[in-house]
Coordinates of C-alpha atoms in Angstrom, one line a residue:
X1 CA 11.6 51.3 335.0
X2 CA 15.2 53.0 334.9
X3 CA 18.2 51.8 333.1
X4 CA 20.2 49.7 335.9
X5 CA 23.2 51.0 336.0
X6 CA 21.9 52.0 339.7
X7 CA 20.3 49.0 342.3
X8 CA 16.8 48.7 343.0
X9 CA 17.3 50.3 346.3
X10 CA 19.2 53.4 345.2
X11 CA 16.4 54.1 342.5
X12 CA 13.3 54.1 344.9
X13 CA 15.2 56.4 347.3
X14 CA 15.1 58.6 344.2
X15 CA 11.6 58.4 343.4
X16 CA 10.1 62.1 342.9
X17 CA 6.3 62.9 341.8
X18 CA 7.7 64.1 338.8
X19 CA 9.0 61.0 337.5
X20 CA 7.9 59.2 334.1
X21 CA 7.3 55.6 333.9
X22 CA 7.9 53.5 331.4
X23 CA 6.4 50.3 330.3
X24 CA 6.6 47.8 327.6
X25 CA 7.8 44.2 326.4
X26 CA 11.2 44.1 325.8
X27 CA 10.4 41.2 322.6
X28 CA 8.0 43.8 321.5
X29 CA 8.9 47.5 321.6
X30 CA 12.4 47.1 323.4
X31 CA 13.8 49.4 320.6
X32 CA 11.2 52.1 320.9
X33 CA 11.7 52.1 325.0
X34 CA 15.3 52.4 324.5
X35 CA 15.2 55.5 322.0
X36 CA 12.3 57.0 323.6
X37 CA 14.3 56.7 327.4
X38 CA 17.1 58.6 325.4
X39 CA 15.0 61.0 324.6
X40 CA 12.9 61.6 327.8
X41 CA 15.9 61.9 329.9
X42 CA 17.0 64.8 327.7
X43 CA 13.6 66.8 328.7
X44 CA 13.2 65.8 332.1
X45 CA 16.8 64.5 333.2
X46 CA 17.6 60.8 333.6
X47 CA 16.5 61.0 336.8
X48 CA 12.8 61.4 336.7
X49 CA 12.6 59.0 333.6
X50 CA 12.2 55.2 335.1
X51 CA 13.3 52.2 332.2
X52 CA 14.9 48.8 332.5
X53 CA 17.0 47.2 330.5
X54 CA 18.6 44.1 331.2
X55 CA 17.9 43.8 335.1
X56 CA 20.1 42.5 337.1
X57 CA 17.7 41.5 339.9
X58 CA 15.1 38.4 340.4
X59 CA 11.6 38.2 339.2
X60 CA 10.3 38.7 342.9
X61 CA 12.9 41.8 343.4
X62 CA 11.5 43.1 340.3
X63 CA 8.0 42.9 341.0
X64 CA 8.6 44.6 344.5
X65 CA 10.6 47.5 343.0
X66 CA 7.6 48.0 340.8
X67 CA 5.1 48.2 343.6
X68 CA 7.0 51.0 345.7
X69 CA 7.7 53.2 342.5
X70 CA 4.7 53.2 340.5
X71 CA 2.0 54.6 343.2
X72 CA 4.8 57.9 343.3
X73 CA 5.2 58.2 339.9
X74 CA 3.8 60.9 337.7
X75 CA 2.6 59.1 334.7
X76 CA 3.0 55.5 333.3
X77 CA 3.7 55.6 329.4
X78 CA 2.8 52.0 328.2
X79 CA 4.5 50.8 324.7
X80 CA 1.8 49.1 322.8
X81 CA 3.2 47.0 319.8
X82 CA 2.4 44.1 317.1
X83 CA 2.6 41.6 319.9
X84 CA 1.7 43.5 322.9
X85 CA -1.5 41.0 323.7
X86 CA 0.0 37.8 322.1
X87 CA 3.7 36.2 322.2
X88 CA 5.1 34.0 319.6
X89 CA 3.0 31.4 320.1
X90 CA 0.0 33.2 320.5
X91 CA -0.5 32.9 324.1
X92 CA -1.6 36.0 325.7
X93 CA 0.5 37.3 328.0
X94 CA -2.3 39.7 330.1
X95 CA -3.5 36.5 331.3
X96 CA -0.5 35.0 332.7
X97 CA 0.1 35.1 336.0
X98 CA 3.0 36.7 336.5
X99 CA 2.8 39.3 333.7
X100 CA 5.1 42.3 334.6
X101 CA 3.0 44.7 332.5
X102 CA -0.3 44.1 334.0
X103 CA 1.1 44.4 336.9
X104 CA 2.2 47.5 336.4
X105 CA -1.0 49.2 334.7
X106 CA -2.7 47.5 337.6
X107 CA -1.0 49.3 340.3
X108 CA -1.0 52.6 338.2
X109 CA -4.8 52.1 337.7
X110 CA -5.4 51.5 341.4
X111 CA -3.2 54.3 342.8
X112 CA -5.0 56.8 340.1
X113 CA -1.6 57.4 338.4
X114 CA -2.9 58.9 334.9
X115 CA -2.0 56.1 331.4
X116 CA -0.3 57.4 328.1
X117 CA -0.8 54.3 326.1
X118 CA 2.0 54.9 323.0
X119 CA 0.6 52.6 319.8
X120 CA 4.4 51.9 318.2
X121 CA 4.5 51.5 314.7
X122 CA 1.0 51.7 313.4
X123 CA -0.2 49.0 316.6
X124 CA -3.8 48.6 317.1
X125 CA -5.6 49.9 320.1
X126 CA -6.8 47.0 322.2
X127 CA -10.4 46.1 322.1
X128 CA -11.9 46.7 325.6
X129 CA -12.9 43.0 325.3
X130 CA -8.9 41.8 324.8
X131 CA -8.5 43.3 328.2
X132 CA -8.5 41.7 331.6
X133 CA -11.1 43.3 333.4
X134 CA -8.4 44.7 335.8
X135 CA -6.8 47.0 333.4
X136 CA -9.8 47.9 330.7
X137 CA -9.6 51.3 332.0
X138 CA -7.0 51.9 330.1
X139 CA -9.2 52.7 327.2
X140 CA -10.3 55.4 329.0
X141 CA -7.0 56.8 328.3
X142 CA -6.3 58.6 325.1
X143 CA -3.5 56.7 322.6
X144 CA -0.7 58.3 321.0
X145 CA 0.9 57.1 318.1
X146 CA 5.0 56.9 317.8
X147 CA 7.3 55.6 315.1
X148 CA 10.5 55.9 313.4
X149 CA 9.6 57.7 310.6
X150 CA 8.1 60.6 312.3
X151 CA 9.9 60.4 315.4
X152 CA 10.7 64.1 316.2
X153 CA 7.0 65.1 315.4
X154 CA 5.6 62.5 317.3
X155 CA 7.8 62.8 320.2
X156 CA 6.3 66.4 320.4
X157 CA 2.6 65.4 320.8
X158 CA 3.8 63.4 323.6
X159 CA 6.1 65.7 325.0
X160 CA 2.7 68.2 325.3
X161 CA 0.9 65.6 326.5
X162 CA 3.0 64.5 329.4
X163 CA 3.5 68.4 330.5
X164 CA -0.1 68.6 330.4
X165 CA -0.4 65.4 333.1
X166 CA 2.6 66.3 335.0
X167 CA 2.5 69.9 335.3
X168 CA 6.2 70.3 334.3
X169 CA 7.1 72.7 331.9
X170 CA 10.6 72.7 331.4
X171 CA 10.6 71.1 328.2
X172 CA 8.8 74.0 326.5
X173 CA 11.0 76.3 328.0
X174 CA 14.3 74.5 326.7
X175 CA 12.9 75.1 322.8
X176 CA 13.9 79.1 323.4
X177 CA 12.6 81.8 324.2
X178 CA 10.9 82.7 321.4
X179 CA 8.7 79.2 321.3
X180 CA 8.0 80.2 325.2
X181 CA 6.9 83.5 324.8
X182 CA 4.4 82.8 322.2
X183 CA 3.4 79.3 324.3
X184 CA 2.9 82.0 327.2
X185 CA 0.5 84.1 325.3
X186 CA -1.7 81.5 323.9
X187 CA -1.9 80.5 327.8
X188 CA -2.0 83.2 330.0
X189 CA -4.0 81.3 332.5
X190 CA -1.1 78.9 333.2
X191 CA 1.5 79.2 336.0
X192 CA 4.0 77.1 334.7
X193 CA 5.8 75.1 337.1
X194 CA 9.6 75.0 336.2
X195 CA 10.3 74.0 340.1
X196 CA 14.0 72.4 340.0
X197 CA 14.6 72.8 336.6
X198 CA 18.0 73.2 335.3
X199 CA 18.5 75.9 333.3
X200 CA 22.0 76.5 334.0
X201 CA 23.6 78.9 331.4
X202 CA 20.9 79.5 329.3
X203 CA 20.2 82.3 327.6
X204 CA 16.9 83.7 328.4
X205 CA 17.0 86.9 327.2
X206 CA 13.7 89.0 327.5
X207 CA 11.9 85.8 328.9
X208 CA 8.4 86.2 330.5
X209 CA 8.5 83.8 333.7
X210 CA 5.4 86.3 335.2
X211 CA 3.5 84.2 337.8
X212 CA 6.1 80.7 336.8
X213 CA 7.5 78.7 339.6
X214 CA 11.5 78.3 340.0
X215 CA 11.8 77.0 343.0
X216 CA 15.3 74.9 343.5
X217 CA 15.6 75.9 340.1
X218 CA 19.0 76.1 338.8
X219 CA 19.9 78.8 336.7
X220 CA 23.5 79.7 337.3
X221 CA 25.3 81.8 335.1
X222 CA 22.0 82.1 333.0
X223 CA 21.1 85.3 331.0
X224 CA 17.8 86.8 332.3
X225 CA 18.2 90.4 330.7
X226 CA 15.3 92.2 330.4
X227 CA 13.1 89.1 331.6
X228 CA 9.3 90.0 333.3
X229 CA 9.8 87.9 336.2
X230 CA 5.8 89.6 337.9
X231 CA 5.0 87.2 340.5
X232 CA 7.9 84.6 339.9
X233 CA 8.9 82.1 343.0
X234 CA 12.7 81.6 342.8
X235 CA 12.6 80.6 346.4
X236 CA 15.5 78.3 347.4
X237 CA 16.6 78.9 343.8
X238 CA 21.0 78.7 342.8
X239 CA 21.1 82.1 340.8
X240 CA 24.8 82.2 341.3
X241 CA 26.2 85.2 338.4
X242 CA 23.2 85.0 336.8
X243 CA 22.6 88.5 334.5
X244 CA 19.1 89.9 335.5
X245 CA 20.2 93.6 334.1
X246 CA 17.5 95.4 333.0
X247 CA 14.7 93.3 334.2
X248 CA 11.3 93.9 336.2
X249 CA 9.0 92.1 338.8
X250 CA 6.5 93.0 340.6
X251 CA 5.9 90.6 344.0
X252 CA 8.6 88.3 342.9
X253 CA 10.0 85.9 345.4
X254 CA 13.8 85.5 346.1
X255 CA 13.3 83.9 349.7
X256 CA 16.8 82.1 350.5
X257 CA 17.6 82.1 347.1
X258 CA 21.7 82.4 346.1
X259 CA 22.2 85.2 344.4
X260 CA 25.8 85.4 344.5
X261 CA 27.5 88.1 342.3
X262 CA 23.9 88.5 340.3
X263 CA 23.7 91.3 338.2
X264 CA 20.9 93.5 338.8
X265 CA 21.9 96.7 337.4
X266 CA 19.0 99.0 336.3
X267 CA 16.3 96.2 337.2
X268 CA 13.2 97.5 338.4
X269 CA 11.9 95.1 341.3
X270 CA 8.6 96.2 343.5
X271 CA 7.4 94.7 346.4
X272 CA 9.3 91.5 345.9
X273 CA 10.7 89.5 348.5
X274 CA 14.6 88.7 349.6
X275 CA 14.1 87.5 353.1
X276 CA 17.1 85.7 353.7
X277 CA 18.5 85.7 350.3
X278 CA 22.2 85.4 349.6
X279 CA 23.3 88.7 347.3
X280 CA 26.9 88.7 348.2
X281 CA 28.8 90.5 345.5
X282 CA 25.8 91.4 343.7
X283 CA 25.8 93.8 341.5
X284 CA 22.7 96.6 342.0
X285 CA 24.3 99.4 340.3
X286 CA 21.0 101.8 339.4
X287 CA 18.7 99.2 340.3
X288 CA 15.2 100.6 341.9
X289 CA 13.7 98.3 344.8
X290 CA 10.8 99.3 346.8
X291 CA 8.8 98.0 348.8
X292 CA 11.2 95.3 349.2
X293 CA 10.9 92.5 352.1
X294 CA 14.7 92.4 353.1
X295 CA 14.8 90.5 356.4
X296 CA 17.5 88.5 356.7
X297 CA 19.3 89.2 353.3
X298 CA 23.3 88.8 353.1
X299 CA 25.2 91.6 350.5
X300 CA 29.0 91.5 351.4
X301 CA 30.9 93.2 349.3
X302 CA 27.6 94.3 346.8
X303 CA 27.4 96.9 344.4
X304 CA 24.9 100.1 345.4
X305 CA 26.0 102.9 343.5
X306 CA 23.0 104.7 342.2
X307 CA 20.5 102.4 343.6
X308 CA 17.7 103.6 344.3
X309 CA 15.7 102.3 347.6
X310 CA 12.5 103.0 348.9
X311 CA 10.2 101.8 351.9
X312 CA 12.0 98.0 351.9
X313 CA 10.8 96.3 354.9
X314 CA 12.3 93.9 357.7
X315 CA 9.2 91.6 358.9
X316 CA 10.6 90.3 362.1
X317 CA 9.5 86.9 362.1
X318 CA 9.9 86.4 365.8
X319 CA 8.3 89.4 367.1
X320 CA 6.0 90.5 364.3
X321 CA 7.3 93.6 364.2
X322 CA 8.4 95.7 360.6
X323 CA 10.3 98.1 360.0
X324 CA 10.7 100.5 356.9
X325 CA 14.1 102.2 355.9
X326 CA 15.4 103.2 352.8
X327 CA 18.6 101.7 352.2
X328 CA 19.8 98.0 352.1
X329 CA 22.9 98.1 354.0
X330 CA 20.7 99.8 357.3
X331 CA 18.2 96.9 357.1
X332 CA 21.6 93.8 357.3
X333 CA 22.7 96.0 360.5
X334 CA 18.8 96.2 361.8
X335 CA 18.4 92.4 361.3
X336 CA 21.6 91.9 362.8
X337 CA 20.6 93.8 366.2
X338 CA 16.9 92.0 366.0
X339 CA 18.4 88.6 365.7
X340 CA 21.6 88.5 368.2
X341 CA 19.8 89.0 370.9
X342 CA 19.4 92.7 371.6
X343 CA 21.2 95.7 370.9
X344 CA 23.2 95.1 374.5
X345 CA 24.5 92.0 373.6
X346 CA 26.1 93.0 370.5
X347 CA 27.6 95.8 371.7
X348 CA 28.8 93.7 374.6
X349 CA 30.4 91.2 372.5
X350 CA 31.9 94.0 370.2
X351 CA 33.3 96.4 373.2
X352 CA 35.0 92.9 375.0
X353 CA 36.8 91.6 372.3
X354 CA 37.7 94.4 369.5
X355 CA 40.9 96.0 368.9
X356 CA 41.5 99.0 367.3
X357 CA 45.2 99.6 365.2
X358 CA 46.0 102.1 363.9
X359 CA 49.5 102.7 362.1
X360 CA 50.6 104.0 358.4
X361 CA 50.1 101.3 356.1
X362 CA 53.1 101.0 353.6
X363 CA 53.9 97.8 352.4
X364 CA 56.8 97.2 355.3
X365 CA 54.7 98.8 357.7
X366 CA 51.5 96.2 356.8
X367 CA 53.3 93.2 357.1
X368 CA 54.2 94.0 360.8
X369 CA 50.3 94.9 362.1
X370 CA 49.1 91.7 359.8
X371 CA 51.5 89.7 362.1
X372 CA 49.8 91.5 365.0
X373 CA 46.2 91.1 364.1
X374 CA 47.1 87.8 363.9
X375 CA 48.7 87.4 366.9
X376 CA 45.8 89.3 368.4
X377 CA 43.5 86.3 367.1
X378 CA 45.2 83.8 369.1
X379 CA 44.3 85.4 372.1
X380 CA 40.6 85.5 371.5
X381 CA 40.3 88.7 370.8
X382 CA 38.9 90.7 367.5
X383 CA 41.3 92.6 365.5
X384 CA 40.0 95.8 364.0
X385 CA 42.9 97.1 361.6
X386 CA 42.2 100.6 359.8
X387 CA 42.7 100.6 356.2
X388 CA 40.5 101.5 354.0
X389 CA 39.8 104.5 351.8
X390 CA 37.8 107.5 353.1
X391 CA 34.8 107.4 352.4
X392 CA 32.6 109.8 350.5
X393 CA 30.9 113.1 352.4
X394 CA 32.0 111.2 355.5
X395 CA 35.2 112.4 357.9
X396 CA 38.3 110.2 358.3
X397 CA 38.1 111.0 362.0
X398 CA 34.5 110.5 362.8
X399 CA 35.3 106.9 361.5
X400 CA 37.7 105.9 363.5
X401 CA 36.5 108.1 366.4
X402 CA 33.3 105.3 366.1
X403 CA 35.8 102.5 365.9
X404 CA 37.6 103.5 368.7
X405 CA 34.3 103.7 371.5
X406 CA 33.4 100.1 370.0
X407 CA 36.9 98.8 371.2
X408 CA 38.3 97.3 374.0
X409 CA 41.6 99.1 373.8
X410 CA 43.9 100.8 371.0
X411 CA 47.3 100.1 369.9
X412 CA 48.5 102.9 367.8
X413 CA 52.2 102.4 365.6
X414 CA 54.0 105.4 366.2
X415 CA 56.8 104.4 363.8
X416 CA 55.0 106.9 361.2
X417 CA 53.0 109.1 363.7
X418 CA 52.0 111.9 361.4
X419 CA 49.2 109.8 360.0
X420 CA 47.6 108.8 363.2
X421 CA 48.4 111.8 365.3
X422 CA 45.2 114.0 364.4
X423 CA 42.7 110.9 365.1
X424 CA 44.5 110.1 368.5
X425 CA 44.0 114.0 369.5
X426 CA 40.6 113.8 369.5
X427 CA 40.4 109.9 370.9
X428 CA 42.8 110.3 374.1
X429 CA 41.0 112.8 375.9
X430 CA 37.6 112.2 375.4
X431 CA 37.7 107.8 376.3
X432 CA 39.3 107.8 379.5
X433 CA 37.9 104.1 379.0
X434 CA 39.8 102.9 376.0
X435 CA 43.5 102.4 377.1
X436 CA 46.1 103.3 374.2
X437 CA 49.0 101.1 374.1
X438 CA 51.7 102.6 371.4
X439 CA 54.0 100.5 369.5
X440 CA 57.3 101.9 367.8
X441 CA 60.5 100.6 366.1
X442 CA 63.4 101.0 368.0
X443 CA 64.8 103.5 366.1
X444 CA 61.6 105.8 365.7
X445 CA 61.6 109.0 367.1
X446 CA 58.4 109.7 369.5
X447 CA 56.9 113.1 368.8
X448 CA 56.5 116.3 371.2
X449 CA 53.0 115.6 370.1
X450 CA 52.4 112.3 371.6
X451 CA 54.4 112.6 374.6
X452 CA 52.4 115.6 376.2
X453 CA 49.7 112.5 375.6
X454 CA 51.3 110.9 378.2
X455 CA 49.7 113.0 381.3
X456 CA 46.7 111.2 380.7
X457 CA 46.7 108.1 382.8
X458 CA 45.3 105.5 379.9
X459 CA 48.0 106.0 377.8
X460 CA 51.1 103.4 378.3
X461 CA 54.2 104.7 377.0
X462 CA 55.7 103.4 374.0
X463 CA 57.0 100.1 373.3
X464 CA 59.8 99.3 371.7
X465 CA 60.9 96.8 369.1
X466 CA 63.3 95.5 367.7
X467 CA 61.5 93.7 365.1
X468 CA 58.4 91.5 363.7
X469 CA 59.6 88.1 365.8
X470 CA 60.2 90.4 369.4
X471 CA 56.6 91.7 369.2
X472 CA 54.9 88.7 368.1
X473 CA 56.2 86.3 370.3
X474 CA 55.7 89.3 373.1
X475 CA 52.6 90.4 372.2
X476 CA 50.6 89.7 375.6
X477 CA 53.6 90.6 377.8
X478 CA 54.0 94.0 376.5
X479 CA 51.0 95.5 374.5
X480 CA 47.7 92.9 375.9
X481 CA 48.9 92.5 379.4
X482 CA 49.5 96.6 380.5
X483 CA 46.1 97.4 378.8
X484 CA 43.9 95.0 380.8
X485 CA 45.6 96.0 383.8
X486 CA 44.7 99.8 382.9
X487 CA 41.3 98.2 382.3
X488 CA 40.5 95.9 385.5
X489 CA 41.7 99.3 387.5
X490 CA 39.2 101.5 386.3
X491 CA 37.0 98.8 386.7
X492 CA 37.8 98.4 390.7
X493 CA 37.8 101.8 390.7
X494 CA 33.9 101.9 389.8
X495 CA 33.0 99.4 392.2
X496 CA 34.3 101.2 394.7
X497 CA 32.8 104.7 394.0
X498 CA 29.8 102.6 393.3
X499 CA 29.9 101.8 397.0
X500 CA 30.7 104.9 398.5
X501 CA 27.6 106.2 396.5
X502 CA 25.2 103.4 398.4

């Protein structure tokens, strides 16, 4: 039973198949519960450890409680002291009616939970004979011995013997790597289950987890580097800047995991799955992935440099279909056109709502086309503003000459026109679509440039400002307005050559 400082109802919400039972006479081995419920919560987590105290709660509450808990629970550790069988007056409590503890290794018996019977303090074994015939399987069950003396070295015999009952491995793991590695190789048949463990922070440096199982595992911030992690499950696992630099896995699985700002530099990972795994800001500098299942997987803002990337797949679970391609960033944009619905609707969406701007970005300068991005927002419409750096072996120009067919229409700052005017000579005469609405300060000076633009019918000529305020609070009258009336034109004007064609 747990220590109360929860109700009866909260705690059997809580109940998981991992959770440790204890029993015992509070008269009799109350001490020993107490110390060894300390102790218990420290490997497994307060949580999955269940111990009463002083309850606050009836005898028939009690009893109840007892009955939900104990058929879930993992194990039932049973306290066996001096006066286990007999009270003070020597009347044995097994045969009383409403005796707590044989209730309990009743219930355990009869819903096949396994028995640690703990003998406290040098306590006798009961004689099958002692027993009511209810609960005389109990010695069936193995005892262990536990007392004060030897506490730590008796602890860890149990310890062992409850991970071998509950499958739960996480205390071996918390005695360091080096007790983990050579537990590992002693029992290479065992896939340890560490599933929602926490193991935030720790170092586990050049840890073997081969063929373990993390899922809902916590292990933020923890040091993997250099850890084998062949055959791993960290699905649904919070791996939020943890350091897995320099490791290696072979069919590991990430699936939905959070790997937030993980570092995966020079880590080696084949065939292992990231479907729908979280690796924003991730660092992959020189990592090697191949054969990688990559459906659905987020990396804003992730580092790539020297990665290397072979054959990662995107195994469309709708369709069935899979596709290979060689880089990370091609398979987000892939999973993005397979799950939005088509290739049309995206584009759709994109072309009907973006804006391109385009302007010299100085500090004064940015403030104003922040003001109108965000103006631009308010009128349900997508805000494209150019500024970033070139990038490498790619054109400045063939950038924003892609930006500029995905947009609905262009507003260009001419206030500085030498850094726009060699991108708008090659957009105005080749998108007779795209309407270009020019901005200027009042005092600017219009180039020769840009006013032998103005032959072309889609480009307005420039407005004038006087400052941030007049443009803002004008925004659709004199830059949104004039473009969708360029727009709905030429979009009358192909119905109707649409119907002189018919």
């Amino acid at each position: 039973m747990q220590c109360f400082a929860h109700t009866l109802e909260t705690l059997t919400q809580a109940v998981m198949s991992q959770e440790i039972f204890i029993s015992y006479r509070r008269k009799d081995t109350g001490g020993y519960a107490g110390r060894l419920f300390d102790y218990l919560k420290k490997e497994y987590g307060a949580e999955n450890v269940l111990f009463d105290i002083e309850v606050d709660a009836t005898v028939e509450e009690l009893r109840s409680w007892v009955k939900r808990v104990i058929p879930r629970s993992a194990v039932v550790i049973i306290l066996i002291g001096e006066n286990w069988l007999e009270n003070s007056f020597k009347r044995r409590r097994l045969d009383e009616k409403d005796d707590i503890v044989c209730l309990e290794i009743e219930l355990a018996i009869k819903n096949e939970v396994p028995l640690i019977p703990l003998l406290v303090d040098g306590a006798n074994f009961p004689n099958i004979s002692e027993l009511p015939q209810s609960i005389q399987k109990i010695a069936l069950y193995k005892g262990y011995e536990i007392n004060n003396s030897f506490w730590k070295a008796k602890f860890q015999v149990l310890i062992h013997a409850i991970s071998s009952i509950i499958k739960n491995h996480t205390p071996i793991i918390n005695k360091g790597v080096k007790s983990w590695n050579s537990w590992r190789k002693e029992n290479e048949s065992i896939h340890p289950n560490l599933e929602g463990a926490n193991l935030e922070k720790k170092n586990l440096e050049y840890i073997d987890l081969s063929f373990s199982i993390l899922r809902r595992a916590n292990l933020r911030g923890a040091n993997l580097r250099g850890a084998i992690l062949h055959h791993a499950d960290f699905t649904n696992a919070i791996l939020e800047d943890v350091n897995l630099e320099s490791s290696e896995g072979n069919e590991t699985d990430f699936i939905h995991a959070d790997l937030t700002r993980a570092n995966f530099k020079n880590a080696l990972f084949n065939k292992a799955d990231f479907s729908h795994a979280n690796m924003n800001e991730a660092n992959l500098t020189g990592t090697f992935l191949e054969q990688c299942q990559v459906f659905g997987v987020s990396i804003w803002d992730a580092k790539l440099d020297n990665a290397q990337q072979r054959n990662l797949y995107l195994g469309d679970p709708k369709t069935g279909n899979t596709f290979a391609v060689d880089s990370i960033e091609t398979a987000v944009v892939i999973h993005l056109l397979l799950s939005g619905g088509g290739i049309k609707n995206i584009v759709d969406t994109i072309t009907s709502k973006s804006i391109l701007i385009l302007g010299r970005f100085t500090p004064e300068r940015k403030v104003i086309l922040d003001a109108l991005r965000d103006a631009l927002r308010k009128h349900n419409y997508i805000p494209l503003l150019f500024d970033f750096q070139k990038p490498q072996l790619r054109d400045i120009t063939e950038i924003i000459s892609l930006l500029a067919h995905m947009s609905r229409f262009i507003i260009a700052d001419l206030t500085d026109a030498t850094m726009i005017m060699h991108e708008l000579s090659f957009i105005i005469p080749n998108l007779p679509s795209i309407p270009i609405v020019s901005i200027c300060e009042a005092n600017c000076i219009i180039t020769s440039m840009f006013e032998a633009s103005l032959r072309y019918p889609w480009v307005l000529k420039p407005v004038l400002y006087k400052d941030e305020k007049e443009i803002i609070e004008k925004v659709y009258e004199i830059v949104i307005a004039p473009a969708e009336e360029i727009i709905a034109a030429r979009k009358n004007s192909l119905i109707e050559r649409d119907k002189n064609l018919q």
